[in-house]
């Protein structure tokens, strides 16, 4: 039995048993919808998007298993104007999170180990260390007063001693000026009722205190819920709740920002979902409008929408049975299904209107439509499905599963169009047509294209050649950060961290058999021009220790008596503070007469006079502000002066476990220069490192490998799709020329898309590259309709119902894509933009090039059977 007769029989059965078919299919669709709702899960783990058989994935998995502490991280970044406030906030936050076993697996502070408290000076350069020690020794008179009495009384006593020295001409105030300015700033603020804690870390350490940077870090591994759109959302909220209880967070002196792989992924999913409901409702409203303009009656619109709904329910059920869980790529099957399935339904319905106008009877019109259009839609569905199925064998699992679901969805959409839509149309009984169903301008456009056909064809050939020339200039942006919303907290924080090579998340890493081999490779890597820093476990053994330890020992001999720990004094009361002020002023007032009026010591004296009359509560607040962090800083100084020689064996386990495995394998981390932040620079860095270590990975290496895998998958899939589509067309159309008439416009639309993408420019990325399979599906469908009409003897193309169906199908699909293009998420927006671009190129090629080409050929020349 010919296929057309079989399809006619199916449509006639559906028409004759319309109520039974519609009710039965809708009930079954409801069951399928219920099944998919309860069975179809979501896996938002991006690592599962790629096959584990890929060599780089195997290395990534092995590395994650070796160093699990680096996976699935939330990174709390604490910032405060005063470093002690940042330190205290980070410490308190880490303590709270460590107690929350319900949300967190592990909590770490890699920048706050006791090891660095004692040996930190050894990591300074000899010049930095010398400057720091000289600064501390110069402050010895101050420290002598503060060590036994770390209160405002001790500080005012030290200031009084300076006053005595000035009065006697025995002191050089130059080394003390930075500290005096800081004291005066705090006192002046107190006069205004502002009690900001004084940073003794800056006062004592000077520029050496900046080595740690302005950020403090709390690294946590949250418990993830991969069944949720935002797997780490609960842990992130718990982290924020804990931070909100901390003193300096509440006062605004410190702030917490959260980044890390988990936060970045969660914010991306949230950004994608944001506005989705509004966008979807707006899209549905516009789609309904286009359907009304295409078919003219709600009695046609409702059957089309029901057909889409039924097809989507069955496709979702297939997805649940075939893959079980959707990934972040296969979620796009809904867009692809609606984008192409609506074309089948619109094509059938518009052609039905054409037959209804010609025959005047619904039943006869449905039968004739099924006979004429059924094979066309079947061929469009099969070729579109073949295009999608070509992605199934690729190692890019995300797109492979998308291809399986979307390809099967095309076949399901065809079955619904032939088996359900005729029943729905028969049940809703659309009114008869009073005018020919075609584009109003179609006949005139056909004549113009026929008159200028050679010129039109020449223009498209030129465009195709230009597009082919531009293909090598298509840019693939491999940086996944560029597909994320740069305005989210996690992204803004990450970009701030990019400025520091040590906090830059893009690194190349390798795991070597031994530390000795790792060190040898590190020496070679440090010579590469794009490498800023190479870290191994040996990087935590300071250089020039002998000279540095001698310098520290000399300073310790001088400062030991001064810094000797003593019993803490009893808390001060306001009267004692006033007394200390009076004592200090007795020396400061005479000294002030010998100094310039704007000298910090003169202003300090004026501040003390003004503050003496303050309330008791104000004076106690002043005491706290001036000395809150002083005892801890004095203890840090005592500890740092006890530095000992460091060897690999002396490194704490917290450091060793990040760089050396129990079996002796050692980790290398390579950080690039600022020139490596672009996609091209990152690739150059990875390539240069892999010339020395071929299997190097790390975040930068994975990005490059991911990019290569995606491009390879799409390259092979597109070639496979084109071959499969070509073979199917040859089998059905049975003439090479006829098949070429479908394929050539498809290639032209692809080249036009490439040309415009380069000129805009609109780079390809991880998100928008899925526009390519849709281009194949939509392009094949549109071209098949025109070629098969031409084979049947049609001479009008734009003046036909087919052209009207193609145009409004494109408008309907474009509306869905347009909502994506307006997304706040850059990746989603770029996907919508490229989808719109490819759809526009396909529509132009189909409605302009195809009629011009076909109008000059006759079916006999093309191979009419």
Short mmCIF file of C-alpha atoms in Angstrom, two decimals, residues 113-522:
data_model
loop_
_atom_site.label_atom_id
_atom_site.label_comp_id
_atom_site.label_asym_id
_atom_site.label_seq_id
_atom_site.Cartn_x
_atom_site.Cartn_y
_atom_site.Cartn_z
CA UNK A 113 46.10 28.43 59.29
CA UNK A 114 48.25 28.64 62.48
CA UNK A 115 51.18 27.73 60.24
CA UNK A 116 51.01 31.10 58.53
CA UNK A 117 50.66 32.93 61.86
CA UNK A 118 54.06 31.66 62.95
CA UNK A 119 55.95 31.27 59.67
CA UNK A 120 54.25 34.02 57.68
CA UNK A 121 57.20 36.44 57.85
CA UNK A 122 59.37 33.89 56.04
CA UNK A 123 57.20 34.25 52.92
CA UNK A 124 58.06 37.96 52.63
CA UNK A 125 60.97 39.02 50.47
CA UNK A 126 64.10 39.99 52.36
CA UNK A 127 63.42 43.65 51.61
CA UNK A 128 59.80 43.40 52.79
CA UNK A 129 60.90 41.58 55.94
CA UNK A 130 63.59 44.13 56.71
CA UNK A 131 61.13 47.01 56.34
CA UNK A 132 58.59 45.28 58.58
CA UNK A 133 61.06 44.50 61.34
CA UNK A 134 62.49 48.02 61.28
CA UNK A 135 58.97 49.40 61.57
CA UNK A 136 58.24 47.20 64.58
CA UNK A 137 61.54 48.08 66.26
CA UNK A 138 60.88 51.80 65.69
CA UNK A 139 57.54 51.31 67.48
CA UNK A 140 59.23 49.75 70.52
CA UNK A 141 58.52 52.75 72.82
CA UNK A 142 54.84 52.45 71.95
CA UNK A 143 54.88 48.70 72.34
CA UNK A 144 56.56 49.03 75.71
CA UNK A 145 53.52 50.88 77.01
CA UNK A 146 50.95 48.77 75.18
CA UNK A 147 52.21 45.25 75.88
CA UNK A 148 51.58 45.39 79.65
CA UNK A 149 48.50 47.60 79.28
CA UNK A 150 46.71 47.07 75.93
CA UNK A 151 44.02 49.65 76.73
CA UNK A 152 43.37 53.30 76.01
CA UNK A 153 45.34 54.06 79.17
CA UNK A 154 48.42 52.36 77.73
CA UNK A 155 47.96 54.11 74.39
CA UNK A 156 47.56 57.54 75.98
CA UNK A 157 50.63 56.80 78.10
CA UNK A 158 52.63 56.06 74.96
CA UNK A 159 51.41 59.30 73.37
CA UNK A 160 52.44 61.14 76.53
CA UNK A 161 55.95 59.73 76.24
CA UNK A 162 56.15 61.04 72.68
CA UNK A 163 55.10 64.44 74.00
CA UNK A 164 57.93 64.35 76.55
CA UNK A 165 60.38 63.42 73.80
CA UNK A 166 59.21 66.33 71.62
CA UNK A 167 59.43 68.81 74.48
CA UNK A 168 62.99 67.70 75.20
CA UNK A 169 63.95 67.50 71.53
CA UNK A 170 64.90 63.86 71.88
CA UNK A 171 62.55 62.17 69.41
CA UNK A 172 62.13 62.05 65.63
CA UNK A 173 58.39 61.87 64.93
CA UNK A 174 58.90 60.85 61.29
CA UNK A 175 58.59 57.07 61.82
CA UNK A 176 55.50 57.62 63.99
CA UNK A 177 53.54 59.83 61.59
CA UNK A 178 51.45 57.05 59.93
CA UNK A 179 50.41 55.73 63.34
CA UNK A 180 49.71 59.19 64.72
CA UNK A 181 47.48 60.00 61.76
CA UNK A 182 45.54 56.78 62.34
CA UNK A 183 45.13 57.58 66.07
CA UNK A 184 43.97 61.11 65.28
CA UNK A 185 41.49 59.84 62.71
CA UNK A 186 39.91 57.50 65.28
CA UNK A 187 39.79 60.23 67.95
CA UNK A 188 38.27 62.75 65.54
CA UNK A 189 35.63 60.18 64.54
CA UNK A 190 34.85 59.57 68.21
CA UNK A 191 34.23 63.30 68.65
CA UNK A 192 31.51 62.89 65.99
CA UNK A 193 30.06 59.89 67.81
CA UNK A 194 31.57 57.33 65.44
CA UNK A 195 33.60 54.59 67.10
CA UNK A 196 35.40 52.73 64.32
CA UNK A 197 37.87 50.06 65.50
CA UNK A 198 41.52 50.87 64.92
CA UNK A 199 43.50 48.46 62.71
CA UNK A 200 46.62 47.52 64.65
CA UNK A 201 47.48 45.10 61.86
CA UNK A 202 47.96 48.04 59.52
CA UNK A 203 49.69 50.14 62.18
CA UNK A 204 52.26 47.52 63.08
CA UNK A 205 52.55 45.65 59.78
CA UNK A 206 52.35 48.55 57.35
CA UNK A 207 52.44 47.44 53.72
CA UNK A 208 53.34 43.89 54.79
CA UNK A 209 49.77 43.56 55.99
CA UNK A 210 48.60 43.90 52.41
CA UNK A 211 50.30 40.66 51.33
CA UNK A 212 47.25 38.65 52.38
CA UNK A 213 45.04 40.79 50.17
CA UNK A 214 41.81 42.54 51.06
CA UNK A 215 39.63 39.42 51.04
CA UNK A 216 39.21 36.60 53.54
CA UNK A 217 37.80 33.25 52.41
CA UNK A 218 35.56 30.58 53.85
CA UNK A 219 35.36 27.50 51.63
CA UNK A 220 32.48 25.13 52.22
CA UNK A 221 31.23 22.01 50.51
CA UNK A 222 27.43 22.11 50.72
CA UNK A 223 25.07 19.19 50.60
CA UNK A 224 23.67 19.30 47.07
CA UNK A 225 20.18 18.54 45.85
CA UNK A 226 20.62 17.75 42.16
CA UNK A 227 16.91 17.21 41.76
CA UNK A 228 16.36 20.93 42.28
CA UNK A 229 16.93 23.68 39.74
CA UNK A 230 19.38 25.27 42.19
CA UNK A 231 21.14 22.34 43.92
CA UNK A 232 23.01 24.50 46.44
CA UNK A 233 20.28 27.01 47.20
CA UNK A 234 19.44 25.70 50.67
CA UNK A 235 23.08 25.73 51.74
CA UNK A 236 23.56 29.23 50.36
CA UNK A 237 20.58 30.48 52.32
CA UNK A 238 21.92 28.80 55.46
CA UNK A 239 25.26 30.52 54.90
CA UNK A 240 23.61 33.91 54.61
CA UNK A 241 21.48 33.30 57.69
CA UNK A 242 24.58 32.45 59.72
CA UNK A 243 26.41 35.54 58.45
CA UNK A 244 23.48 37.80 59.33
CA UNK A 245 24.01 37.04 63.01
CA UNK A 246 27.63 38.22 63.05
CA UNK A 247 28.57 41.55 64.67
CA UNK A 248 30.45 43.20 61.83
CA UNK A 249 28.00 41.98 59.20
CA UNK A 250 25.11 43.45 61.18
CA UNK A 251 26.93 46.77 61.64
CA UNK A 252 27.85 46.96 57.97
CA UNK A 253 31.56 47.06 58.72
CA UNK A 254 32.06 43.78 56.86
CA UNK A 255 30.17 42.21 54.02
CA UNK A 256 29.86 38.68 52.75
CA UNK A 257 29.64 37.78 49.10
CA UNK A 258 29.23 34.21 47.91
CA UNK A 259 30.77 32.76 44.76
CA UNK A 260 32.28 29.43 43.76
CA UNK A 261 31.16 26.74 41.33
CA UNK A 262 27.93 25.99 43.21
CA UNK A 263 26.86 29.63 43.52
CA UNK A 264 27.70 30.33 39.88
CA UNK A 265 25.62 27.39 38.68
CA UNK A 266 22.71 28.18 40.98
CA UNK A 267 22.62 31.82 39.95
CA UNK A 268 22.75 30.81 36.31
CA UNK A 269 19.74 28.53 36.70
CA UNK A 270 17.89 31.23 38.64
CA UNK A 271 18.67 33.82 35.96
CA UNK A 272 17.41 31.49 33.24
CA UNK A 273 14.20 30.86 35.18
CA UNK A 274 13.70 34.54 36.04
CA UNK A 275 10.97 36.02 33.91
CA UNK A 276 10.34 32.65 32.26
CA UNK A 277 6.68 32.57 33.33
CA UNK A 278 6.02 36.10 32.08
CA UNK A 279 7.94 35.43 28.88
CA UNK A 280 6.11 32.17 28.32
CA UNK A 281 2.68 33.77 28.81
CA UNK A 282 3.60 36.63 26.47
CA UNK A 283 4.87 34.12 23.91
CA UNK A 284 1.67 32.10 24.13
CA UNK A 285 -0.40 35.24 23.59
CA UNK A 286 1.63 36.18 20.51
CA UNK A 287 1.59 32.60 19.22
CA UNK A 288 -2.18 32.59 19.53
CA UNK A 289 -2.28 35.85 17.55
CA UNK A 290 -0.13 34.37 14.77
CA UNK A 291 -2.29 31.28 14.70
CA UNK A 292 -5.38 33.44 14.38
CA UNK A 293 -3.83 35.33 11.46
CA UNK A 294 -2.76 32.04 9.91
CA UNK A 295 -6.00 30.08 10.22
CA UNK A 296 -8.60 32.73 11.06
CA UNK A 297 -10.81 30.87 13.51
CA UNK A 298 -10.67 29.61 17.08
CA UNK A 299 -12.16 26.38 15.72
CA UNK A 300 -8.81 25.85 14.00
CA UNK A 301 -6.61 27.37 16.69
CA UNK A 302 -7.86 25.11 19.48
CA UNK A 303 -7.20 21.89 17.51
CA UNK A 304 -3.68 23.10 16.71
CA UNK A 305 -2.95 23.92 20.35
CA UNK A 306 -4.44 20.60 21.51
CA UNK A 307 -2.25 18.77 18.98
CA UNK A 308 0.81 20.55 20.34
CA UNK A 309 -0.23 19.75 23.91
CA UNK A 310 -0.81 16.08 23.15
CA UNK A 311 2.47 15.80 21.26
CA UNK A 312 4.36 17.49 24.07
CA UNK A 313 2.83 15.16 26.67
CA UNK A 314 3.80 12.08 24.69
CA UNK A 315 7.30 13.43 24.00
CA UNK A 316 7.81 14.20 27.70
CA UNK A 317 6.70 10.68 28.56
CA UNK A 318 9.17 9.30 26.02
CA UNK A 319 11.91 11.42 27.62
CA UNK A 320 11.01 10.04 31.05
CA UNK A 321 11.17 6.46 29.77
CA UNK A 322 14.25 6.87 27.56
CA UNK A 323 16.58 9.04 29.67
CA UNK A 324 14.84 9.44 33.03
CA UNK A 325 16.34 12.83 33.80
CA UNK A 326 16.74 15.97 31.73
CA UNK A 327 20.05 17.77 31.73
CA UNK A 328 20.59 21.47 31.19
CA UNK A 329 20.88 20.96 27.43
CA UNK A 330 18.12 18.41 26.86
CA UNK A 331 15.71 20.80 28.60
CA UNK A 332 15.71 22.65 25.28
CA UNK A 333 13.69 19.82 23.69
CA UNK A 334 10.56 21.81 24.57
CA UNK A 335 11.71 24.75 22.44
CA UNK A 336 12.67 22.49 19.55
CA UNK A 337 9.43 20.53 19.76
CA UNK A 338 7.20 23.59 19.74
CA UNK A 339 9.33 25.26 17.08
CA UNK A 340 8.95 22.44 14.57
CA UNK A 341 5.82 20.59 15.67
CA UNK A 342 3.76 23.76 15.32
CA UNK A 343 4.90 23.91 11.71
CA UNK A 344 3.39 20.49 11.01
CA UNK A 345 0.08 21.50 12.57
CA UNK A 346 -0.04 24.89 10.85
CA UNK A 347 0.92 23.37 7.50
CA UNK A 348 -1.88 20.80 7.75
CA UNK A 349 -4.45 23.36 8.96
CA UNK A 350 -3.70 26.02 6.35
CA UNK A 351 -3.74 23.45 3.57
CA UNK A 352 -7.01 22.18 5.04
CA UNK A 353 -8.42 25.70 4.68
CA UNK A 354 -7.30 25.67 1.05
CA UNK A 355 -9.12 22.40 0.41
CA UNK A 356 -12.16 23.60 2.36
CA UNK A 357 -12.37 26.63 0.07
CA UNK A 358 -12.07 24.41 -2.98
CA UNK A 359 -14.39 21.58 -1.87
CA UNK A 360 -16.72 23.26 0.62
CA UNK A 361 -17.05 20.13 2.81
CA UNK A 362 -15.07 19.48 5.99
CA UNK A 363 -14.86 15.72 5.55
CA UNK A 364 -13.78 15.92 1.92
CA UNK A 365 -11.32 18.70 2.70
CA UNK A 366 -9.73 16.67 5.51
CA UNK A 367 -9.36 13.63 3.29
CA UNK A 368 -7.83 15.61 0.43
CA UNK A 369 -5.48 17.46 2.80
CA UNK A 370 -4.25 14.20 4.27
CA UNK A 371 -3.71 12.76 0.79
CA UNK A 372 -1.79 15.77 -0.48
CA UNK A 373 0.08 16.91 2.61
CA UNK A 374 0.55 13.73 4.62
CA UNK A 375 3.63 12.53 2.75
CA UNK A 376 5.12 16.02 2.76
CA UNK A 377 4.81 16.32 6.52
CA UNK A 378 6.07 12.75 6.95
CA UNK A 379 9.17 13.52 4.90
CA UNK A 380 9.72 16.76 6.82
CA UNK A 381 9.34 14.90 10.13
CA UNK A 382 11.64 12.03 9.15
CA UNK A 383 14.38 14.30 7.83
CA UNK A 384 14.13 16.58 10.87
CA UNK A 385 14.29 13.53 13.14
CA UNK A 386 17.31 12.22 11.24
CA UNK A 387 19.01 15.56 11.78
CA UNK A 388 18.43 15.32 15.52
CA UNK A 389 19.31 11.63 15.76
CA UNK A 390 22.70 12.41 14.23
CA UNK A 391 23.67 13.93 17.59
CA UNK A 392 22.93 10.75 19.55
CA UNK A 393 26.30 8.99 18.92
CA UNK A 394 28.37 12.01 20.04
CA UNK A 395 30.29 12.17 23.32
CA UNK A 396 28.49 15.39 24.22
CA UNK A 397 25.88 13.62 26.33
CA UNK A 398 23.78 16.75 26.85
CA UNK A 399 23.17 17.18 23.12
CA UNK A 400 23.04 13.42 22.50
CA UNK A 401 20.06 13.13 24.84
CA UNK A 402 18.55 16.27 23.32
CA UNK A 403 18.88 14.69 19.87
CA UNK A 404 17.20 11.48 21.03
CA UNK A 405 14.25 13.29 22.62
CA UNK A 406 13.81 15.95 19.94
CA UNK A 407 14.20 13.43 17.09
CA UNK A 408 11.58 11.16 18.61
CA UNK A 409 9.45 14.24 19.28
CA UNK A 410 9.39 14.97 15.53
CA UNK A 411 7.96 11.54 14.81
CA UNK A 412 5.46 11.90 17.67
CA UNK A 413 4.45 15.32 16.33
CA UNK A 414 3.85 13.79 12.90
CA UNK A 415 1.68 11.02 14.34
CA UNK A 416 -0.35 13.59 16.28
CA UNK A 417 -0.72 15.77 13.20
CA UNK A 418 -2.04 12.90 11.06
CA UNK A 419 -3.82 10.87 13.74
CA UNK A 420 -5.23 13.47 16.15
CA UNK A 421 -5.50 16.81 14.36
CA UNK A 422 -8.03 15.58 11.71
CA UNK A 423 -10.25 14.25 14.50
CA UNK A 424 -10.04 17.56 16.38
CA UNK A 425 -10.79 19.52 13.22
CA UNK A 426 -13.75 17.26 12.44
CA UNK A 427 -15.03 17.71 16.00
CA UNK A 428 -14.71 21.51 16.04
CA UNK A 429 -16.16 21.88 12.51
CA UNK A 430 -14.37 25.03 11.27
CA UNK A 431 -16.54 27.38 9.17
CA UNK A 432 -16.25 27.36 5.40
CA UNK A 433 -13.78 29.60 3.60
CA UNK A 434 -15.08 32.57 1.61
CA UNK A 435 -11.80 33.50 -0.09
CA UNK A 436 -8.72 31.79 -1.45
CA UNK A 437 -6.19 30.95 1.27
CA UNK A 438 -2.88 32.51 0.28
CA UNK A 439 -0.58 35.40 1.10
CA UNK A 440 -2.16 38.68 -0.07
CA UNK A 441 1.01 39.75 -1.83
CA UNK A 442 1.98 36.25 -2.94
CA UNK A 443 0.94 36.33 -6.59
CA UNK A 444 2.66 39.68 -7.21
CA UNK A 445 5.79 38.47 -5.42
CA UNK A 446 5.84 35.31 -7.56
CA UNK A 447 5.80 37.42 -10.72
CA UNK A 448 8.59 39.66 -9.47
CA UNK A 449 10.78 36.73 -8.50
CA UNK A 450 10.16 35.04 -11.81
CA UNK A 451 11.09 38.24 -13.67
CA UNK A 452 14.26 38.76 -11.65
CA UNK A 453 15.04 35.11 -10.96
CA UNK A 454 18.55 35.16 -12.39
CA UNK A 455 19.48 38.25 -10.42
CA UNK A 456 18.01 36.78 -7.23
CA UNK A 457 19.87 33.51 -7.74
CA UNK A 458 23.11 35.41 -8.44
CA UNK A 459 22.70 37.42 -5.26
CA UNK A 460 22.17 34.28 -3.20
CA UNK A 461 25.17 32.61 -4.81
CA UNK A 462 27.24 35.66 -3.89
CA UNK A 463 25.85 35.58 -0.36
CA UNK A 464 26.60 31.86 -0.12
CA UNK A 465 30.19 32.38 -1.28
CA UNK A 466 30.61 35.25 1.18
CA UNK A 467 29.22 33.07 3.94
CA UNK A 468 31.58 30.26 3.02
CA UNK A 469 34.48 32.71 3.18
CA UNK A 470 33.32 33.88 6.62
CA UNK A 471 32.93 30.41 8.14
CA UNK A 472 36.62 30.26 9.20
CA UNK A 473 36.06 33.56 11.01
CA UNK A 474 33.22 32.24 13.14
CA UNK A 475 34.26 32.66 16.75
CA UNK A 476 33.55 30.09 19.42
CA UNK A 477 33.72 31.71 22.84
CA UNK A 478 35.00 28.91 25.07
CA UNK A 479 34.73 30.92 28.29
CA UNK A 480 31.60 29.69 30.10
CA UNK A 481 31.58 32.85 32.22
CA UNK A 482 30.57 34.83 29.15
CA UNK A 483 27.26 32.96 29.02
CA UNK A 484 26.39 33.96 32.59
CA UNK A 485 24.75 37.12 33.89
CA UNK A 486 27.67 39.42 34.88
CA UNK A 487 25.46 41.32 37.31
CA UNK A 488 24.85 38.50 39.77
CA UNK A 489 26.72 38.52 43.06
CA UNK A 490 28.72 35.39 42.31
CA UNK A 491 29.86 36.76 38.95
CA UNK A 492 30.75 40.23 40.23
CA UNK A 493 32.74 38.65 43.03
CA UNK A 494 34.50 36.29 40.65
CA UNK A 495 35.52 39.14 38.36
CA UNK A 496 36.97 40.96 41.38
CA UNK A 497 39.02 37.87 42.20
CA UNK A 498 40.31 37.65 38.62
CA UNK A 499 42.53 40.65 39.28
CA UNK A 500 44.74 38.55 41.58
CA UNK A 501 46.60 35.62 39.97
CA UNK A 502 46.35 33.65 43.21
CA UNK A 503 42.54 33.93 43.28
CA UNK A 504 42.04 33.61 39.52
CA UNK A 505 39.81 30.53 39.00
CA UNK A 506 41.40 29.71 35.63
CA UNK A 507 44.34 27.42 36.20
CA UNK A 508 46.05 24.52 34.48
CA UNK A 509 46.73 21.57 36.75
CA UNK A 510 48.44 18.24 36.62
CA UNK A 511 49.04 15.26 38.88
CA UNK A 512 52.58 13.88 38.65
CA UNK A 513 53.97 10.56 39.96
CA UNK A 514 56.21 12.22 42.56
CA UNK A 515 57.00 15.57 44.12
CA UNK A 516 60.48 15.49 42.59
CA UNK A 517 59.03 15.16 39.10
CA UNK A 518 56.50 17.86 39.86
CA UNK A 519 59.24 20.27 40.98
CA UNK A 520 61.30 19.55 37.86
CA UNK A 521 58.31 20.24 35.62
CA UNK A 522 57.46 23.38 37.60
#
